[in-house]
Coordinates of C-alpha atoms in Angstrom, one line a residue:
Chain A
X1 CA -41.0 -8.7 23.4
X2 CA -41.5 -8.5 19.7
X3 CA -38.9 -7.1 17.3
X4 CA -40.0 -3.9 15.8
X5 CA -37.1 -3.8 13.3
X6 CA -34.3 -6.3 12.6
X7 CA -31.2 -6.5 10.5
X8 CA -29.9 -9.8 9.1
X9 CA -26.5 -10.5 7.6
X10 CA -23.3 -8.7 8.2
X11 CA -23.2 -5.2 9.7
X12 CA -19.6 -4.9 8.5
X13 CA -20.5 -2.5 5.7
X14 CA -22.3 -0.2 8.1
X15 CA -19.4 -0.4 10.5
X16 CA -17.0 0.6 7.7
X17 CA -19.2 3.4 6.7
X18 CA -19.1 4.8 10.2
X19 CA -15.3 4.2 10.4
X20 CA -14.8 6.2 7.2
X21 CA -16.4 9.4 8.5
X22 CA -13.5 10.5 10.6
X23 CA -10.7 9.8 8.1
X24 CA -12.9 11.4 5.4
X25 CA -13.0 14.7 7.4
X26 CA -9.3 14.4 8.2
X27 CA -8.2 13.9 4.6
X28 CA -10.4 16.9 3.7
X29 CA -8.6 19.0 6.2
X30 CA -5.2 17.8 5.1
X31 CA -5.8 18.7 1.5
X32 CA -7.6 21.9 2.3
X33 CA -4.6 23.0 4.4
X34 CA -2.2 22.1 1.5
X35 CA -4.2 24.0 -1.1
X36 CA -4.5 27.0 1.2
X37 CA -0.7 26.9 1.9
X38 CA 0.1 26.8 -1.8
X39 CA -2.4 29.5 -2.7
X40 CA -0.9 31.8 -0.1
X41 CA 2.7 30.9 -0.9
X42 CA 3.0 29.3 -4.3
X43 CA 6.8 28.8 -4.0
X44 CA 6.2 26.4 -1.0
X45 CA 4.5 23.9 -3.3
X46 CA 7.4 21.4 -3.3
X47 CA 8.4 22.1 0.3
X48 CA 5.1 21.0 1.8
X49 CA 4.3 18.1 -0.6
X50 CA 6.1 15.5 1.4
X51 CA 4.2 16.5 4.5
X52 CA 1.0 16.4 2.6
X53 CA 1.5 12.8 1.7
X54 CA 2.7 12.0 5.3
X55 CA -0.4 13.6 6.8
X56 CA -2.6 11.9 4.2
X57 CA -1.4 8.4 4.9
X58 CA -1.4 8.7 8.6
X59 CA -5.1 9.8 8.5
X60 CA -5.9 7.2 5.8
X61 CA -4.6 4.4 8.0
X62 CA -7.7 4.7 10.2
X63 CA -10.0 4.1 7.3
X64 CA -7.9 1.1 6.2
X65 CA -8.0 -0.4 9.7
X66 CA -11.8 -0.1 9.2
X67 CA -11.6 -2.1 6.0
X68 CA -9.3 -4.8 7.5
X69 CA -11.4 -5.3 10.7
X70 CA -14.6 -5.2 8.6
X71 CA -13.4 -8.4 7.0
X72 CA -11.9 -9.9 10.1
X73 CA -15.2 -9.6 12.0
X74 CA -17.5 -10.0 9.0
X75 CA -18.8 -13.4 10.2
Chain B
X1 CA -21.6 -12.9 -28.3
X2 CA -24.2 -11.5 -26.0
X3 CA -25.8 -15.0 -25.8
X4 CA -22.5 -16.4 -24.7
X5 CA -22.1 -13.8 -22.0
X6 CA -25.6 -14.3 -20.7
X7 CA -25.0 -18.0 -20.5
X8 CA -21.7 -17.3 -18.6
X9 CA -23.5 -14.9 -16.4
X10 CA -26.3 -17.4 -15.5
X11 CA -23.7 -19.8 -14.2
X12 CA -23.0 -19.6 -10.5
X13 CA -21.3 -16.2 -10.5
X14 CA -19.1 -15.5 -7.5
X15 CA -21.0 -12.3 -6.5
X16 CA -20.5 -10.5 -4.2
X17 CA -16.8 -11.0 -4.2
X18 CA -15.3 -12.2 -0.9
X19 CA -12.0 -13.0 0.8
X20 CA -12.1 -16.5 -0.8
X21 CA -11.4 -14.8 -4.2
X22 CA -7.9 -14.1 -3.0
X23 CA -7.0 -17.7 -2.4
X24 CA -6.4 -19.0 -5.9
X25 CA -5.9 -22.7 -6.7
X26 CA -2.3 -23.7 -6.6
X27 CA 0.0 -24.1 -9.6
X28 CA 2.0 -27.0 -8.1
X29 CA 0.3 -29.3 -7.1
X30 CA -2.1 -28.3 -9.9
X31 CA -5.4 -27.0 -8.7
X32 CA -5.1 -27.8 -5.1
X33 CA -6.9 -25.3 -2.7
X34 CA -4.9 -23.6 0.1
X35 CA -1.6 -25.1 -1.0
X36 CA 1.6 -24.0 0.8
X37 CA 3.7 -24.7 -2.3
X38 CA 3.8 -22.9 -5.6
X39 CA 0.9 -20.5 -6.1
X40 CA 0.3 -17.6 -8.5
X41 CA 1.7 -15.3 -5.9
X42 CA 4.9 -17.3 -5.5
X43 CA 5.4 -17.0 -9.3
X44 CA 4.6 -13.3 -9.3
X45 CA 7.1 -12.5 -6.5
X46 CA 9.9 -14.5 -8.3
X47 CA 8.9 -12.8 -11.6
X48 CA 9.1 -9.3 -9.9
X49 CA 12.5 -10.1 -8.4
X50 CA 13.9 -11.5 -11.6
X51 CA 12.5 -8.6 -13.7
X52 CA 14.0 -6.0 -11.3
X53 CA 17.4 -7.6 -11.1
X54 CA 17.5 -8.0 -14.9
X55 CA 16.3 -4.5 -15.5
X56 CA 18.9 -2.8 -13.3
X57 CA 21.7 -5.0 -14.4
X58 CA 21.0 -4.5 -18.1
X59 CA 20.4 -0.8 -17.7
X60 CA 23.7 -0.3 -16.0
X61 CA 25.9 -2.9 -17.8
X62 CA 27.5 -0.3 -20.0
X63 CA 26.7 3.1 -18.4
X64 CA 27.1 6.0 -20.9
X65 CA 27.5 9.7 -20.3
X66 CA 24.5 10.3 -22.5
X67 CA 22.1 7.7 -21.1
X68 CA 20.1 5.4 -23.2
X69 CA 16.4 5.0 -22.5
X70 CA 16.9 2.1 -20.1
X71 CA 19.7 3.7 -18.3
X72 CA 17.7 6.9 -18.0
X73 CA 14.8 5.0 -16.4
X74 CA 17.0 3.2 -13.9
X75 CA 18.8 6.4 -13.1
X76 CA 15.6 8.3 -12.5
X77 CA 14.1 5.6 -10.2
X78 CA 17.3 5.6 -8.1
X79 CA 17.6 9.4 -8.3
X80 CA 14.1 9.8 -7.1
X81 CA 14.7 7.5 -4.1
X82 CA 18.0 9.2 -3.3
X83 CA 17.2 12.9 -3.8
X84 CA 13.4 13.2 -3.3
X85 CA 13.1 10.7 -0.5
X86 CA 16.4 9.9 1.3
X87 CA 18.1 13.3 1.1
X88 CA 15.0 15.3 1.6
X89 CA 13.8 13.4 4.7
X90 CA 17.0 12.0 6.3
X91 CA 19.5 14.6 5.1
X92 CA 23.0 13.9 3.9
X93 CA 23.3 10.8 6.1
X94 CA 20.4 9.4 4.1
X95 CA 22.4 8.5 1.0
X96 CA 23.5 5.4 2.9
X97 CA 19.9 4.2 2.9
X98 CA 19.1 5.2 -0.7
X99 CA 19.8 1.7 -2.2
X100 CA 17.4 0.1 0.2
X101 CA 14.8 2.8 -0.4
X102 CA 15.2 2.5 -4.2
X103 CA 14.8 -1.3 -4.1
X104 CA 11.8 -1.1 -1.8
X105 CA 10.2 1.5 -4.1
X106 CA 10.7 -0.3 -7.3
X107 CA 9.7 -3.7 -5.9
X108 CA 6.5 -2.5 -4.3
X109 CA 5.7 -0.4 -7.4
X110 CA 6.1 -3.4 -9.7
X111 CA 4.2 -5.8 -7.5
X112 CA 1.4 -3.3 -7.1
X113 CA 1.1 -2.7 -10.8
X114 CA 0.7 -6.5 -11.3
X115 CA -2.8 -5.7 -9.9
X116 CA -3.9 -4.1 -13.1
X117 CA -1.8 -5.8 -15.8
X118 CA -4.1 -7.9 -17.9
X119 CA -4.0 -11.7 -17.2
X120 CA -2.1 -11.1 -14.0
X121 CA -4.6 -8.8 -12.4
X122 CA -3.8 -9.5 -8.8
X123 CA -1.1 -8.0 -6.6
X124 CA 0.9 -10.2 -4.3
X125 CA 0.6 -7.3 -1.9
X126 CA -3.1 -8.1 -1.4
X127 CA -1.9 -11.0 0.8
X128 CA -0.8 -9.7 4.2
X129 CA 2.3 -11.9 4.3
X130 CA 4.2 -9.9 1.7
X131 CA 3.6 -6.4 3.1
X132 CA 4.2 -7.7 6.6
X133 CA 7.6 -9.1 5.6
X134 CA 8.6 -5.8 4.0
X135 CA 7.5 -4.0 7.1
X136 CA 9.6 -6.3 9.3
X137 CA 12.6 -5.6 7.1
X138 CA 12.0 -1.8 7.5
X139 CA 11.4 -2.2 11.2
X140 CA 14.7 -4.1 11.8
X141 CA 16.5 -1.5 9.6
X142 CA 15.4 1.6 11.4
X143 CA 15.8 0.1 14.8
X144 CA 19.3 -1.2 14.0
X145 CA 20.3 2.2 12.5
X146 CA 19.1 3.9 15.7
X147 CA 20.8 1.5 18.1
X148 CA 24.0 1.6 16.1
X149 CA 24.0 5.4 16.3
X150 CA 22.9 6.0 19.9
X151 CA 23.4 2.7 21.7
X152 CA 20.5 0.6 22.9
X153 CA 19.5 2.5 26.1
X154 CA 19.9 5.9 24.7
X155 CA 18.0 4.9 21.6
X156 CA 15.2 3.5 23.7
X157 CA 15.2 6.8 25.7
X158 CA 15.1 9.0 22.6
X159 CA 12.2 7.0 21.3
X160 CA 10.1 6.9 24.5
X161 CA 10.9 10.0 26.4
X162 CA 10.2 13.2 24.5
X163 CA 11.0 16.5 26.1
X164 CA 8.0 17.1 28.4
X165 CA 7.2 17.9 32.0
X166 CA 8.0 15.0 34.3
X167 CA 4.4 14.7 35.5
X168 CA 3.3 13.5 32.0
X169 CA 5.8 10.7 31.8
X170 CA 3.6 7.9 33.2
X171 CA 1.2 8.7 30.4
X172 CA 3.7 9.6 27.7
X173 CA 6.2 6.7 28.0
X174 CA 3.7 3.9 27.3
X175 CA 2.1 5.9 24.6
X176 CA 5.3 6.7 22.8
X177 CA 6.6 3.2 23.3
X178 CA 3.4 1.8 21.8
X179 CA 3.2 4.2 18.8
X180 CA 7.0 4.3 18.0
X181 CA 8.1 0.7 18.6
X182 CA 5.0 -1.5 18.3
X183 CA 2.4 0.1 16.1
X184 CA 4.6 1.4 13.2
X185 CA 5.3 -1.9 11.5
X186 CA 1.7 -2.9 11.8
X187 CA 0.3 0.3 10.1
X188 CA 3.1 0.2 7.5
X189 CA 2.1 -3.4 6.5
X190 CA -1.6 -2.9 6.9
X191 CA -1.7 0.3 4.8
X192 CA -0.2 -1.4 1.7
X193 CA -2.1 -4.6 2.2
X194 CA -5.5 -2.9 2.7
X195 CA -5.1 -0.6 -0.3
X196 CA -4.2 -3.5 -2.6
X197 CA -6.9 -5.7 -1.1
X198 CA -9.6 -3.1 -1.4
X199 CA -8.5 -2.2 -4.9
X200 CA -8.9 -5.8 -6.1
X201 CA -12.3 -6.1 -4.4
X202 CA -13.5 -2.9 -6.1
X203 CA -12.4 -4.1 -9.5
X204 CA -14.1 -7.5 -8.9
X205 CA -17.3 -5.8 -7.7
X206 CA -17.6 -3.7 -10.9
X207 CA -16.5 -6.4 -13.3
X208 CA -18.7 -9.1 -11.9
X209 CA -21.7 -6.8 -11.4
X210 CA -21.6 -6.2 -15.1
X211 CA -22.2 -9.9 -15.7
X212 CA -24.9 -10.0 -12.9
X213 CA -26.7 -7.1 -14.5
X214 CA -26.5 -8.7 -17.9
X215 CA -28.1 -11.9 -16.5
X216 CA -31.2 -9.9 -15.5
X217 CA -34.4 -10.6 -17.3
X218 CA -35.4 -7.0 -17.4
X219 CA -34.0 -5.3 -20.5
X220 CA -33.4 -1.9 -18.8
X221 CA -31.3 -3.5 -16.1
X222 CA -29.4 -5.5 -18.8
X223 CA -28.6 -2.3 -20.5
X224 CA -26.9 -1.0 -17.4
X225 CA -24.1 -3.5 -17.5
X226 CA -21.8 -1.6 -19.9
X227 CA -21.8 1.2 -17.4
X228 CA -20.5 -1.2 -14.7
X229 CA -17.7 -2.2 -17.1
X230 CA -16.9 1.4 -17.9
X231 CA -16.6 2.0 -14.2
X232 CA -14.3 -0.9 -13.9
X233 CA -12.0 0.6 -16.6
X234 CA -12.0 4.0 -14.9
X235 CA -11.2 2.4 -11.5
X236 CA -8.4 0.4 -13.2
X237 CA -6.8 3.8 -14.0
X238 CA -7.5 4.9 -10.4
X239 CA -5.7 1.7 -9.2
X240 CA -2.6 2.8 -11.2
X241 CA -2.6 6.0 -9.1
X242 CA -3.0 4.1 -5.9
X243 CA -0.2 1.6 -6.8
X244 CA 2.3 4.4 -7.4
X245 CA 1.1 6.4 -4.4
X246 CA 1.4 3.4 -2.0
X247 CA 4.8 2.5 -3.3
X248 CA 5.9 6.1 -2.7
X249 CA 4.3 6.2 0.7
X250 CA 5.8 3.0 2.0
X251 CA 9.3 4.3 1.0
X252 CA 8.6 7.7 2.4
X253 CA 7.4 6.4 5.8
X254 CA 10.4 4.0 6.0
X255 CA 12.6 7.1 5.4
X256 CA 10.8 9.1 8.1
X257 CA 11.2 6.3 10.6
X258 CA 14.9 6.0 9.9
X259 CA 15.1 9.8 10.3
X260 CA 13.4 9.8 13.7
X261 CA 15.5 6.9 14.9
X262 CA 18.9 8.4 13.9
X263 CA 18.0 12.0 14.7
X264 CA 20.3 13.6 17.3
X265 CA 18.7 15.1 20.4
X266 CA 17.5 18.7 20.1

């Protein structure tokens, strides 16, 4: 069987690109919710900021796992 | 000037940057690769510790009612950790943890900012060992606080058995155990490490690609290299944001974990 298409080198970059889709959507949702909350209730701006960062970092962790494992399995 | 840069660029440029760029030659013994003795990171860690101790001691040597600039800075760092992190997340009990949180915040902030200070330009936190050790300290702290408050078995129960129908327990207990007692220190360390690591790689990519573009024979490609360097400058400012944010986030998550471990049953 002959190869119709082939990729050489590391696929880690493509793997990281795929891994970043989910966290990208997630971080978008987190900030969208925060903006909506502050637009509806401007006085809640300080109240929800802590939870904004909390949600942001928990989602971001997935993308960062992607970076770390991209380098771990790069070879 | 341009000639020199081109000659420099035509030398074997380390492009694209790789993990090897994080393992610098040792300071003692001089120039040795992968040395376990004194490296740039060792020096930076000691420097950070010394600078922080000196800063807080000097700022508070003669506290005045109307604070001087140094005293004001030290007070606002501690006040931030106490009021905006400890009290807000943990509540009144949290003041006990404020010294640890303030130390953690200022230490991580300083070592992160090393990543963009000219001539230092690498953060010790881009080596997994340093964030991992900070995460271990936080892990021991919040578990010890929880065990001290509830006793070992009640603490274990509060961490692994959330109020839920009994049918779900075979599924819930392993999951909660894994996420609360195993995964937390890993994500805590990995988050800080990966941010600093990726930040350094990004700066290397843009700085080095400026030289690579300059080494090109095509004039139009050569002319692109200032844009790569401009991008490197912009991303340096972005790294400042990341440095502050990650220091805050590490402190915030430590406070949240302490809060969940000492929270009384609802």
